[in-house]
Short mmCIF file of C-alpha atoms and ligand atoms in Angstrom, two decimals:
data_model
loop_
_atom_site.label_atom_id
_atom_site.label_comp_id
_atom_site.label_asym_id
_atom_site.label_seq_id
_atom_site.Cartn_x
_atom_site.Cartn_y
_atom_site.Cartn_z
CA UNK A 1 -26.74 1.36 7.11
CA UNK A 2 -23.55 -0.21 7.31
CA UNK A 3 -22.42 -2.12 10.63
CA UNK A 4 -19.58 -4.07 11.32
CA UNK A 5 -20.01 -7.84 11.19
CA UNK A 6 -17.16 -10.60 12.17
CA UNK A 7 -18.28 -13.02 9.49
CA UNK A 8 -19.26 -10.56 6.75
CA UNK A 9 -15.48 -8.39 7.24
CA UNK A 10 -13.71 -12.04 7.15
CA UNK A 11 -15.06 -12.85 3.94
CA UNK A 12 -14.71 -9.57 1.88
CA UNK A 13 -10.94 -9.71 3.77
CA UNK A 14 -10.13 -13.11 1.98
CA UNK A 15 -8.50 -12.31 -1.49
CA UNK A 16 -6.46 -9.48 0.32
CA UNK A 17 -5.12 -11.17 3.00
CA UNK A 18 -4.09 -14.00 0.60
CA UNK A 19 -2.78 -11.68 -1.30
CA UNK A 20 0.07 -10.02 0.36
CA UNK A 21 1.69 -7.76 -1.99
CA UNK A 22 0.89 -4.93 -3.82
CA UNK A 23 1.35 -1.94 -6.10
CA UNK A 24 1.32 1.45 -4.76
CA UNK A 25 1.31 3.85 -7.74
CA UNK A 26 1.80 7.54 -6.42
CA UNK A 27 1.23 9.86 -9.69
CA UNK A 28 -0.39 13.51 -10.72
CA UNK A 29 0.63 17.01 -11.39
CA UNK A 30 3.96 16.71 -9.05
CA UNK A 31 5.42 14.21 -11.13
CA UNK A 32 6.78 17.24 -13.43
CA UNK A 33 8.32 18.99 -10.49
CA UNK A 34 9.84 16.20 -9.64
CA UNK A 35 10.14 16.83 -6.00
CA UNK A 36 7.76 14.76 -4.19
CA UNK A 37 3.90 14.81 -4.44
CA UNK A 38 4.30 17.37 -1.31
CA UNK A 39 6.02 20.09 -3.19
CA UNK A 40 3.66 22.43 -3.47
CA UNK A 41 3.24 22.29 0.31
CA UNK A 42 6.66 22.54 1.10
CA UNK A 43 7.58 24.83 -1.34
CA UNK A 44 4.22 27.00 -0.20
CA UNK A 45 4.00 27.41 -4.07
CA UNK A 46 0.69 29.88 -4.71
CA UNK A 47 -2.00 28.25 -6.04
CA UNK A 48 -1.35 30.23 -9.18
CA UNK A 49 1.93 29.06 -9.82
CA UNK A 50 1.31 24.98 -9.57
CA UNK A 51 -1.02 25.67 -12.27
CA UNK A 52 1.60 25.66 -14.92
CA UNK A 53 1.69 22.29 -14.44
CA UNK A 54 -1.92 21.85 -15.12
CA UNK A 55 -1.12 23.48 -18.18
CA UNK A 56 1.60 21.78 -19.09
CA UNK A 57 0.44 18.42 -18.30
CA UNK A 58 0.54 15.84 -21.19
CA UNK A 59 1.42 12.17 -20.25
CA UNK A 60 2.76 11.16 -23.39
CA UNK A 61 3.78 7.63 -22.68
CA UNK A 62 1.16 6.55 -20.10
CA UNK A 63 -0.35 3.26 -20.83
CA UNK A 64 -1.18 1.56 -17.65
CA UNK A 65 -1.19 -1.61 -19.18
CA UNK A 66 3.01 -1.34 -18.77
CA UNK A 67 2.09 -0.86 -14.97
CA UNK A 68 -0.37 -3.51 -14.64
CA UNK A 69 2.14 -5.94 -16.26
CA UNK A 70 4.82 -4.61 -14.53
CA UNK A 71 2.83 -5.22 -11.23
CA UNK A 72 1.54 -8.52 -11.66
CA UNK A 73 5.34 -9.81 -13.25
CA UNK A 74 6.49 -8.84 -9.58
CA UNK A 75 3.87 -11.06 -8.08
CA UNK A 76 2.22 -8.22 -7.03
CA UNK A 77 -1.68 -9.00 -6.84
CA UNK A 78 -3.30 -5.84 -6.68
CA UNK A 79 -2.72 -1.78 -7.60
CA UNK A 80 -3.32 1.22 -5.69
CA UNK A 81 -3.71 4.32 -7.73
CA UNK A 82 -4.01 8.01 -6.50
CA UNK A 83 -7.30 8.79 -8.34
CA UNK A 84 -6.36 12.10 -6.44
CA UNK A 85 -3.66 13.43 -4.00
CA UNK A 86 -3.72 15.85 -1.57
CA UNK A 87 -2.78 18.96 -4.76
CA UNK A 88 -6.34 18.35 -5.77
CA UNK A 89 -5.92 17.31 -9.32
CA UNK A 90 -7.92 14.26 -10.45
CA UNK A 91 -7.02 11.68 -12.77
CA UNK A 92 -10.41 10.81 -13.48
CA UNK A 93 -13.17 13.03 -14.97
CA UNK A 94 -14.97 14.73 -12.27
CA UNK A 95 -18.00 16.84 -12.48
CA UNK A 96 -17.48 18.70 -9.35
CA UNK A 97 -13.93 20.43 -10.43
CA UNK A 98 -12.56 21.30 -13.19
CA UNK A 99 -8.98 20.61 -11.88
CA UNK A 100 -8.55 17.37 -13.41
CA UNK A 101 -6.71 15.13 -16.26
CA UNK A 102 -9.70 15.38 -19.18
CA UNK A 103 -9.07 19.41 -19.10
CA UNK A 104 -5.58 19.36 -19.49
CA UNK A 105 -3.60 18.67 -23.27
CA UNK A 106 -3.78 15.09 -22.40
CA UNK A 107 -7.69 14.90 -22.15
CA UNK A 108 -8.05 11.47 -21.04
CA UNK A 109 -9.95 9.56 -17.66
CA UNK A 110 -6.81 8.54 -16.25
CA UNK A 111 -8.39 5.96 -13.54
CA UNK A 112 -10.43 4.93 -16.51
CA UNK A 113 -8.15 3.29 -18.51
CA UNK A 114 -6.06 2.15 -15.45
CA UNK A 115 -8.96 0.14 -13.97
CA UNK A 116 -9.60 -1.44 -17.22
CA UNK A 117 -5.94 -2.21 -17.48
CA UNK A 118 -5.42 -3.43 -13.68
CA UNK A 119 -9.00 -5.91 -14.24
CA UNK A 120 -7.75 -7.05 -17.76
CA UNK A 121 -4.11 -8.22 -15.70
CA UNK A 122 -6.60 -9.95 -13.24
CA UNK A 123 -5.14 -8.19 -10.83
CA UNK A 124 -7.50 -6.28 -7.82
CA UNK A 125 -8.33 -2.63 -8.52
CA UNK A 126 -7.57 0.02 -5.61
CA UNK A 127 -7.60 3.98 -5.74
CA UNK A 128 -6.34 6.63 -3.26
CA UNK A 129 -8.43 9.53 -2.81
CA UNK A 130 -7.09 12.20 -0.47
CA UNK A 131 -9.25 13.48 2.06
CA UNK A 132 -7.25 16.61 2.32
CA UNK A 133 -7.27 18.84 -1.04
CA UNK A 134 -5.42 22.15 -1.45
CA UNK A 135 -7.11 23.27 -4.39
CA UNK A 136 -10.85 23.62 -2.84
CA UNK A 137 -11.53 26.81 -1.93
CA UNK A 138 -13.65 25.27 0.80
CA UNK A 139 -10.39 22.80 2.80
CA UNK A 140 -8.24 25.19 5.22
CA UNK A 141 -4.81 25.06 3.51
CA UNK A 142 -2.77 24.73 5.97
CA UNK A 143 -0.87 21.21 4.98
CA UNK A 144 0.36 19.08 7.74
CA UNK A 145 2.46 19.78 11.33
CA UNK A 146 5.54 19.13 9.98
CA UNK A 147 5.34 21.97 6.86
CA UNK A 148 2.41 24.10 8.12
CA UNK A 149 1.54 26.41 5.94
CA UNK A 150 -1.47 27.92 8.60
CA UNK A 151 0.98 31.01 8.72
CA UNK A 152 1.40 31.64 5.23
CA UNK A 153 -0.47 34.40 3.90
CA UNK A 154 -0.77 32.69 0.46
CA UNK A 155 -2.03 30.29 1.68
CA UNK A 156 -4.64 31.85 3.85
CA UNK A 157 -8.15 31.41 2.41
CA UNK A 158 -10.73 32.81 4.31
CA UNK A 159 -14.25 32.35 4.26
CA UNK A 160 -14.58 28.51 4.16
CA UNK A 161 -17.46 26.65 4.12
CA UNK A 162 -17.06 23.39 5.77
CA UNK A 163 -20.27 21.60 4.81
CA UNK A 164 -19.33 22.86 1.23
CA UNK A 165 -16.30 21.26 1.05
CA UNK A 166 -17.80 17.69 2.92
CA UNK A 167 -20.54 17.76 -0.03
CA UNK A 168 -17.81 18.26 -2.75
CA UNK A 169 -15.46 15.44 -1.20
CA UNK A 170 -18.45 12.82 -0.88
CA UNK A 171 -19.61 13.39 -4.14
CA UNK A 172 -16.17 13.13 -5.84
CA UNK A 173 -16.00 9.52 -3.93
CA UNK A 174 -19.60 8.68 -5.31
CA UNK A 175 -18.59 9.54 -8.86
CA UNK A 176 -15.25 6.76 -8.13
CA UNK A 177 -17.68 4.05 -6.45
CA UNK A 178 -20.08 4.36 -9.69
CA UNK A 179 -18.28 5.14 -12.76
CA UNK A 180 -15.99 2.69 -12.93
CA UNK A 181 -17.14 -0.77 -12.05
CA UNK A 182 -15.89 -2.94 -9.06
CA UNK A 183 -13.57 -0.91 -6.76
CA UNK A 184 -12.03 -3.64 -4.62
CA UNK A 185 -9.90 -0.98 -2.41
CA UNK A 186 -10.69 2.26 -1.28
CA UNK A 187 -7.58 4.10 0.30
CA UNK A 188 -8.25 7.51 2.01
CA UNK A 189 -5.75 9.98 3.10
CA UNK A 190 -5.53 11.14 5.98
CA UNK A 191 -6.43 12.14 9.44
CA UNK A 192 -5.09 14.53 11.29
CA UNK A 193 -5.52 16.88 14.87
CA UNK A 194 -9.08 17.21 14.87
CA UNK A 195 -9.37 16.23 11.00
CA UNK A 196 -11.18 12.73 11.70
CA UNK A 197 -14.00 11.00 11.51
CA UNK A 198 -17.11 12.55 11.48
CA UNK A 199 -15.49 15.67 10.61
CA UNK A 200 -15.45 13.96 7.37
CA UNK A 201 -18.90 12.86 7.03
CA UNK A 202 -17.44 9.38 8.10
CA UNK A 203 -20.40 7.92 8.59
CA UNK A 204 -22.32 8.86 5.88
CA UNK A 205 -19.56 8.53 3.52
CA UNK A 206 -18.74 5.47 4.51
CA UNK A 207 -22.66 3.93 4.04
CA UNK A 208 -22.46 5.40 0.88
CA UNK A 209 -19.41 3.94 -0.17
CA UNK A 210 -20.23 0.35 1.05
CA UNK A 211 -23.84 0.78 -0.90
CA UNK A 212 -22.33 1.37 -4.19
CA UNK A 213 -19.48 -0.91 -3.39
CA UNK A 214 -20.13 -3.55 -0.50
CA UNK A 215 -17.32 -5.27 -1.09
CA UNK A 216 -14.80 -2.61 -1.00
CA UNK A 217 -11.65 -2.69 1.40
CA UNK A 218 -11.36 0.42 3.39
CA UNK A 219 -8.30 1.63 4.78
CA UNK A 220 -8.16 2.76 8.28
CA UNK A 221 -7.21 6.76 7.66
CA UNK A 222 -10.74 8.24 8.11
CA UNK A 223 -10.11 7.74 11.58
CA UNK A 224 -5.98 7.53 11.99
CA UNK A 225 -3.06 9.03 10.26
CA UNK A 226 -0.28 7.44 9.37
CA UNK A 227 0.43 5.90 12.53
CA UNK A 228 -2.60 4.39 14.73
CA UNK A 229 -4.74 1.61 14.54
CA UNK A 230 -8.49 2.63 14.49
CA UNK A 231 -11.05 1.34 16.28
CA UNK A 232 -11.20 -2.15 14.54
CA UNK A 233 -8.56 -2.87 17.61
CA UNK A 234 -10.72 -1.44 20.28
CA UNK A 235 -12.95 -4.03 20.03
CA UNK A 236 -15.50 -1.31 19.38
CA UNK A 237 -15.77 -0.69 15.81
CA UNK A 238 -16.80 2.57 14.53
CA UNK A 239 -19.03 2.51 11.28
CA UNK A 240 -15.67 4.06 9.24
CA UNK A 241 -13.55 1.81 10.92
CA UNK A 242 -10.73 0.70 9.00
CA UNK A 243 -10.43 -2.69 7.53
CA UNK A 244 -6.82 -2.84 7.61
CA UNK A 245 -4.46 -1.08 9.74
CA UNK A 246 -2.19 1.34 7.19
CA UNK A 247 1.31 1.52 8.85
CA UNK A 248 3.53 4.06 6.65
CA UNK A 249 7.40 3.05 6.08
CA UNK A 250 7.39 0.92 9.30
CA UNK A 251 6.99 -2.87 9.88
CA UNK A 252 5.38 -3.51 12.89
CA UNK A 253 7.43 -4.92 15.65
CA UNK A 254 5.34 -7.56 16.41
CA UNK A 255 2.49 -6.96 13.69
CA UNK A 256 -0.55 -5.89 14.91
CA UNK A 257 -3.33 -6.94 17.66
CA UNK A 258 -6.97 -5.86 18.95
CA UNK A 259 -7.62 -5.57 22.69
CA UNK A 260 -7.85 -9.48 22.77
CA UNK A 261 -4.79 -10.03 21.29
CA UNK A 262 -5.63 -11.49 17.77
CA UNK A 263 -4.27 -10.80 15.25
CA UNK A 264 -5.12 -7.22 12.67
CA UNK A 265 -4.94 -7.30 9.43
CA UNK A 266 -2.34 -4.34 8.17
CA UNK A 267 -0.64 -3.26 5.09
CA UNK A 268 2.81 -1.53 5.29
CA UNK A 269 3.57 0.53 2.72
CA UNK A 270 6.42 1.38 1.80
CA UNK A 271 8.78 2.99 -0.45
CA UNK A 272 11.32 2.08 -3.12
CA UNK A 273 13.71 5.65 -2.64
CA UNK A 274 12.72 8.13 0.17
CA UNK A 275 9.55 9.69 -2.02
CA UNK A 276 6.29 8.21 -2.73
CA UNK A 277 5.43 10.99 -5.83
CA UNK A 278 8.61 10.71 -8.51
CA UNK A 279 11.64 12.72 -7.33
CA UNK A 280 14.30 12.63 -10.04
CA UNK A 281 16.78 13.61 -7.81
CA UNK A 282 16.48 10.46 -5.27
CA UNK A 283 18.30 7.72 -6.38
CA UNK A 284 18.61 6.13 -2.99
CA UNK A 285 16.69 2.63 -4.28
CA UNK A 286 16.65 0.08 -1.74
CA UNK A 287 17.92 -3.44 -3.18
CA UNK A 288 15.30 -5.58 -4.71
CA UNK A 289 17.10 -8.23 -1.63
CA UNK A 290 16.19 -5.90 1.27
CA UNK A 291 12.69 -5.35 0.07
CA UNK A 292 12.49 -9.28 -0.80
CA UNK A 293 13.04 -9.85 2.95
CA UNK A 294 11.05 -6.99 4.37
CA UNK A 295 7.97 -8.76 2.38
CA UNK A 296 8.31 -11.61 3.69
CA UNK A 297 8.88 -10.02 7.66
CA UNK A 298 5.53 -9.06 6.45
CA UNK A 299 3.87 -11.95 6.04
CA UNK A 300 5.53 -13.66 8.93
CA UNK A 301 4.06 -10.88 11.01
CA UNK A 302 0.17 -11.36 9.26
CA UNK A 303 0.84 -8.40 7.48
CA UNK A 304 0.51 -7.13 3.42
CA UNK A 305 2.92 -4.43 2.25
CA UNK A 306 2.25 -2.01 -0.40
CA UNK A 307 5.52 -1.19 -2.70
CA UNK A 308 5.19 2.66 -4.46
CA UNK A 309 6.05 3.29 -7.24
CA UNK A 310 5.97 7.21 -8.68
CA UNK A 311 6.07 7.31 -12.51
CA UNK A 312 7.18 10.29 -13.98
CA UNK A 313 6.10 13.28 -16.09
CA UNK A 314 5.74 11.29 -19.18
CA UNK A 315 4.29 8.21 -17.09
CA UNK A 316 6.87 5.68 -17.31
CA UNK A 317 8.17 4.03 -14.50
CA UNK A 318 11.64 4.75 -13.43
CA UNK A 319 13.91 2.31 -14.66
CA UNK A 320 15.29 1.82 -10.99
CA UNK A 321 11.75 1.01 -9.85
CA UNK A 322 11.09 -1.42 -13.19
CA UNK A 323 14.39 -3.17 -12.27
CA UNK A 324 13.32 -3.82 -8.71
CA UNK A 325 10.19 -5.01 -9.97
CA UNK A 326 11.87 -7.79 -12.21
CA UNK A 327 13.86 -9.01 -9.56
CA UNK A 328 12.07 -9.29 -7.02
CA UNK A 329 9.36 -11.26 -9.58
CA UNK A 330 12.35 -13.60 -10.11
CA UNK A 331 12.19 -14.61 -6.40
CA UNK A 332 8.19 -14.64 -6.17
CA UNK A 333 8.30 -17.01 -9.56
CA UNK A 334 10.17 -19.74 -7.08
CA UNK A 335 8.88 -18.90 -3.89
CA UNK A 336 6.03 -17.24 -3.85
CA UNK A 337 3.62 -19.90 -2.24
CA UNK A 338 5.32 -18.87 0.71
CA UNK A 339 4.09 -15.57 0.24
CA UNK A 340 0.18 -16.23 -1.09
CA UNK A 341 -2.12 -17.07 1.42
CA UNK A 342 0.92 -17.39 3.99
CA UNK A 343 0.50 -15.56 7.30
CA UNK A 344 2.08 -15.42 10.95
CA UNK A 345 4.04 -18.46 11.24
CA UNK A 346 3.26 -18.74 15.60
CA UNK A 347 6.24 -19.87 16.55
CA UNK A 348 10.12 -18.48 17.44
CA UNK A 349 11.81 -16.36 14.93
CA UNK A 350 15.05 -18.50 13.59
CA UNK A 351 18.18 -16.68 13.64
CA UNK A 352 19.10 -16.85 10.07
CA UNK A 353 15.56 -15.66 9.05
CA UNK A 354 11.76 -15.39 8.86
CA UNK A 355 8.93 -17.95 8.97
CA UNK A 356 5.63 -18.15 6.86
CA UNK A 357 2.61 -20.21 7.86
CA UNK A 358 0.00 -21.70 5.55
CA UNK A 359 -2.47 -24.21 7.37
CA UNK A 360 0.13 -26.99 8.42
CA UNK A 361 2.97 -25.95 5.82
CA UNK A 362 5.91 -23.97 7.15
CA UNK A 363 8.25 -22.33 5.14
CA UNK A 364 11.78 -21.33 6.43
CA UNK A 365 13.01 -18.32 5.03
CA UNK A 366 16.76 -18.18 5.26
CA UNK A 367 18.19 -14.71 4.88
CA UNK A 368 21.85 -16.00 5.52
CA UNK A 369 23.64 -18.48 3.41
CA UNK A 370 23.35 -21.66 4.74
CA UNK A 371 24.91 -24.84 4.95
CA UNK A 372 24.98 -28.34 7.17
CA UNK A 373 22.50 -29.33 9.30
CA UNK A 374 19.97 -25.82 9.86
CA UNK A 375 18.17 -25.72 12.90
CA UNK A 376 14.09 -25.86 12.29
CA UNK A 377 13.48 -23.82 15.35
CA UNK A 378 10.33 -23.74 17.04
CA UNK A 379 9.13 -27.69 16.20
CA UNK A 380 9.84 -30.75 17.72
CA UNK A 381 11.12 -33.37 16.64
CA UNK A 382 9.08 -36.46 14.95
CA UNK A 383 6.09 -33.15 13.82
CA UNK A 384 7.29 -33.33 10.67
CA UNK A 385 6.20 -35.03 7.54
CA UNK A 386 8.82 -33.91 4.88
CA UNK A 387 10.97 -31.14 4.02
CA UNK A 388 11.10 -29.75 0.62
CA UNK A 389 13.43 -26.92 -0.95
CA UNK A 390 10.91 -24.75 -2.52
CA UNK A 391 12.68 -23.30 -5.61
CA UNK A 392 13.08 -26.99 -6.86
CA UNK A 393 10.59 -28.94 -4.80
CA UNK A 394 13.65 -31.55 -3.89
CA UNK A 395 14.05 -33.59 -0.97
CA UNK A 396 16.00 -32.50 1.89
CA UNK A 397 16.59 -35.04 4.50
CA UNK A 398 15.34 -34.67 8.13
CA UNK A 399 18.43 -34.56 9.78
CA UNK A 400 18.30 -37.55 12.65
CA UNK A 401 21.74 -37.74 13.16
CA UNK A 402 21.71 -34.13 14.63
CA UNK A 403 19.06 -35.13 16.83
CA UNK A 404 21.73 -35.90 19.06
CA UNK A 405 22.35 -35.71 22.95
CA UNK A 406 23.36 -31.75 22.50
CA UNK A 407 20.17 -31.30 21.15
CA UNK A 408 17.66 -33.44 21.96
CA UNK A 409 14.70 -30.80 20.85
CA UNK A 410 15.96 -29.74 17.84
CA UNK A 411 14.65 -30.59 14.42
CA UNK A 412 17.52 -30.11 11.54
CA UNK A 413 17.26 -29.49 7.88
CA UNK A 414 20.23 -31.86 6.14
CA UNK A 415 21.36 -29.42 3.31
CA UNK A 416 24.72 -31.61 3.66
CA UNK A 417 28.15 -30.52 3.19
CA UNK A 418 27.95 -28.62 0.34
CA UNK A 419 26.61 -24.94 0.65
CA UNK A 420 23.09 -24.32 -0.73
CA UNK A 421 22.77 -21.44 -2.43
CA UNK A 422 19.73 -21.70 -4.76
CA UNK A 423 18.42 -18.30 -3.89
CA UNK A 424 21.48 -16.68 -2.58
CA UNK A 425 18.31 -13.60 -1.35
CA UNK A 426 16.15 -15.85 0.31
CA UNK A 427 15.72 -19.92 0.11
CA UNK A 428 13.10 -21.15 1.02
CA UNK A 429 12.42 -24.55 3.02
C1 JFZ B 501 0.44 10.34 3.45
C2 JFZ B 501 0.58 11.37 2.35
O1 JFZ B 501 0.67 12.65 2.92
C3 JFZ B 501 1.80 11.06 1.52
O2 JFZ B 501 1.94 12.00 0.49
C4 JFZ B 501 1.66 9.67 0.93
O3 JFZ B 501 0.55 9.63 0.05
C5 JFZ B 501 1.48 8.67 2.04
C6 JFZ B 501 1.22 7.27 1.54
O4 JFZ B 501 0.39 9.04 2.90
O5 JFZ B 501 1.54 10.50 4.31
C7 JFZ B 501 1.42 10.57 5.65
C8 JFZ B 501 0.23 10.51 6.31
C9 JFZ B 501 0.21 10.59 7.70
C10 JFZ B 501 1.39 10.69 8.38
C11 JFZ B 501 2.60 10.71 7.72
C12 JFZ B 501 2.60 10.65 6.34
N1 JFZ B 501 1.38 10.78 9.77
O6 JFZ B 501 0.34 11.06 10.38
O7 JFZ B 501 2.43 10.58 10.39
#
C-alpha cells in the first residue's frame, strides 16, 4: 500500500527537479489529419470514419533515436511520450484492444523502441497515458466542456459499463509499468467534473503502479485537470496525489506553494505553435529566444517545463520544431548550469531579467542587452566572492566604484564601457 512519505517523495524527486527541461512528444493517429490530436472531438468525426487512419497508418520515417538525439542536443533531460491519447490508439502492443500501432501496416511497439532509444540517449523515460479514451465502448464519449460532444447522437453510446472500462484502463497501465523496463514518469490525462480520483480506481491504480514501478514520477491529473494543484498542497496528501503540479501553457505567477508556503514542485508545459498533436497548418512557432527565457522564468520560479513537440504522419519532427531545438541547445551548451539543478533564486526579480539559484551560486540572467555597471539586485554588498560570465567563465570585476553615496546597497557587475553581448538571448552572470 502506497503512502506518502516526505523523505521517500524527496528522493525519487531528485533527478527531476535537477533536471528542468524536457521533451513533450504529442504523436498517434491525428498526426495524419493534421489538425490537432483533438480532431476527432471537435470535428465529432464517427468512430467509423477516424478509422481510415488506422488503416492508413504507416510511420515510414519514425526512428526515435532522431527524437532522443534531438532532445538531449537541446539539453533536454528527459521525454514524455503519449503511449496513448485520448483517440484511444496505442503505440505500444496491448492485449486489451486491438486499436493499436502492431495492427496497423506499420506493425511495430512504438513505445518499445522509443524507450530503448530515450535509455540508450541516457536520457529519463516518461509516457502519457490518457485517462479518457473515445474508442472504448465502455468511457461516455462526450469529450470535454469546451467541445462537448454529450449531445451528439454519434457519439451517444449507451449501455456503458463503468467497472468495465476501470478494469480495461488499469490493465493497459499494468502492461506499460511491466513490459518495458524502468518507467521514470508516468503522465495521466485528465480530470474532469466528476471524472477524478477514485472514479478512476485512483487508489488502486496508483498502488499498482508504484509496485511495479516505485520509483515512478506521477503527475498530478488523477486528481486535477489542467489547472489545480492536487492535494500534495493541502498538506493532506491523497494516495494518487500528484508528485508534481502539471500547469498547461501557463507559468505560474509566483510558482507554486502548499498550505505552508514551501515551495511545489511543477512542470509547465508548454507548446512550440498553438497545438500539442502536429497541425500542418500552424506555423505560429514561438522564437527559440522567447522560449529560452520562459525556461529559465521556470527555474527561477522552482519550476520544470515540458516543450511539445508533435511529429508528423511520417514521424519526423517538423523542421520548425528541430530548428528550435538546435538553438535553444546552443544556449544550454554555454549556460546551462544555470539551468541543471538551479531552482528559485529567493530574492527580488532584477529588471533586466531572471535569477537562478544553486546552493550559494547565483546566476543573473539578463534578458536585455547590457552594458556598464549592472545592478546585482537583491545582495549586499561585500556577500560576494566573485563574479564570473558564464559562457566564457571570465572575470568580471565587482564594481566598487559604483558602490557610491547614490547607492550605498547596491552590488554592481563591471561589464565596462563596452557593450557585452556574448549571448545577445540571455547572458548569464
Ligand atoms: C490535455 C489534453 O486534452 C491535450 O490534448 C494535451 O494532451 C494536453 C497536454 O493535456 O489538455 C487539457 C487538459 C485539461 C485542461 C485543458 C487542457 N483543463 O482542464 O483546462
Amino acid at each position: 500500500m502506497y503512502q506518502f512519505n516526505r523523505e521517500e517523495y524527496n528522493k525519487r524527486m531528485e533527478w527531476y527537479v535537477d533536471a528542468r527541461f524536457g521533451m513533450f512528444i504529442h504523436w498517434g493517429l491525428y498526426s495524419i489529419p493534421a489538425r490537432g490530436e483533438w480532431v476527432r472531438s471537435v470535428e465529432e468525426i464517427p468512430k467509423e470514419d477516424y478509422m481510415k487512419y488506422f488503416y492508413e497508418f504507416d510511420p515510414k520515417d519514425y526512428d526515435p533515436k532522431k527524437w532522443a538525439r534531438a532532445a538531449k542536443e537541446a539539453g533536454m533531460k528527459y521525454v514524455v511520450l503519449t503511449a496513448k491519447h485520448h483517440d484511444g490508439f496505442c503505440l505500444f502492443d496491448s492485449k486489451y484492444t486491438e486499436f493499436k500501432s502492431t495492427n496497423t501496416k506499420c506493425g511495430r511497439d512504438l513505445v518499445a523502441e522509443y524507450v530503448e532509444a530515450v535509455r540508450a540517449e541516457g536520457l529519463k523515460v516518461g509516457l502519457y497515458f490518457s485517462l479518457i479514451d473515445w474508442y472504448h465502448d465502455d468511457f461516455p464519449h462526450y469529450g470535454d466542456r469546451q467541445h462537448p460532444m454529450r449531445n451528439n447522437p454519434a457519439y451517444t453510446n449507451e449501455n456503458r459499463n463503468w467497472d468495465n472500462y476501470v478494469t480495461f484502463m488499469h490493465n493497459q497501465v499494468r502492461e506499460i509499468c511491466t513490459n518495458y523496463g524502468q518507467i521514470d514518469v508516468l503522465w495521466f490525462d485528465f480530470s474532469y467534473d466528476d471524472m477524478m480520483g477514485e472514479k478512476w480506481g485512483a487508489t488502486k491504480l496508483v498502488n499498482m503502479v508504484r509496485e511495479l514501478q516505485p520509483q515512478v514520477i506521477i503527475d498530478n491529473r488523477l486528481e486535477a485537470s489542467g489547472q489545480g494543484y492536487g492535494s500534495l498542497a493541502t498538506g493532506n496528501p491523497t494516495p494518487y496525489h500528484g508528485d508534481f503540479v502539471s500547469p498547461e501553457q501557463i507559468i505560474p505567477p509566483h510558482g507554486i506553494r502548499d498550505v505552508n508556503g514551501d515551495p511545489l514542485n511543477w512542470e509547465a508545459c508548454i507548446t512550440m505553435n498553438n497545438n500539442w498533436g502536429y497541425c500542418a497548418r500552424d506555423k505560429f512557432f514561438k522564437p527559440s529566444s522567447m522560449i529560452i527565457k520562459k525556461l529559465v522564468e521556470c527555474v527561477s520560479k522552482g519550476g520544470n517545463m515540458l516543450l511539445n513537440v508533435g511529429p508528423d504522419a511520417y514521424g519526423n519532427i517538423p523542421p520548425e520544431s528541430m530548428q528550435i531545438l538546435s538553438e535553444i541547445g546552443a544556449w544550454m551548451k554555454k549556460n546551462s548550469k544555470s539551468v541543471y539543478g538551479c531552482g528559485l533564486a529567493g530574492i527580488e526579480k532584477p529588471d533586466y531579467g531572471r535569477v537562478t539559484r544553486n546552493g550559494n551560486l547565483l546566476y543573473y540572467h539578463m534578458f536585455e542587452n547590457t552594458m556598464g555597471p549592472v545592478p546585482l539586485t537583491g545582495i549586499k554588498p561585500g556577500t560576494i566572492k566573485k563574479i564570473r560570465l558564464l559562457c566564457d567563465g571570465s572575470e568580471v570585476p565587482i564594481s566598487d566604484s559604483w558602490v557610491h553615496t547614490d547607492y550605498p546597497d547596491i552590488v554592481f557587475a563591471n561589464l565596462g564601457p563596452d557593450p557585452v553581448l556574448p549571448d545577445a538571448v540571455d547572458t548569464v552572470l
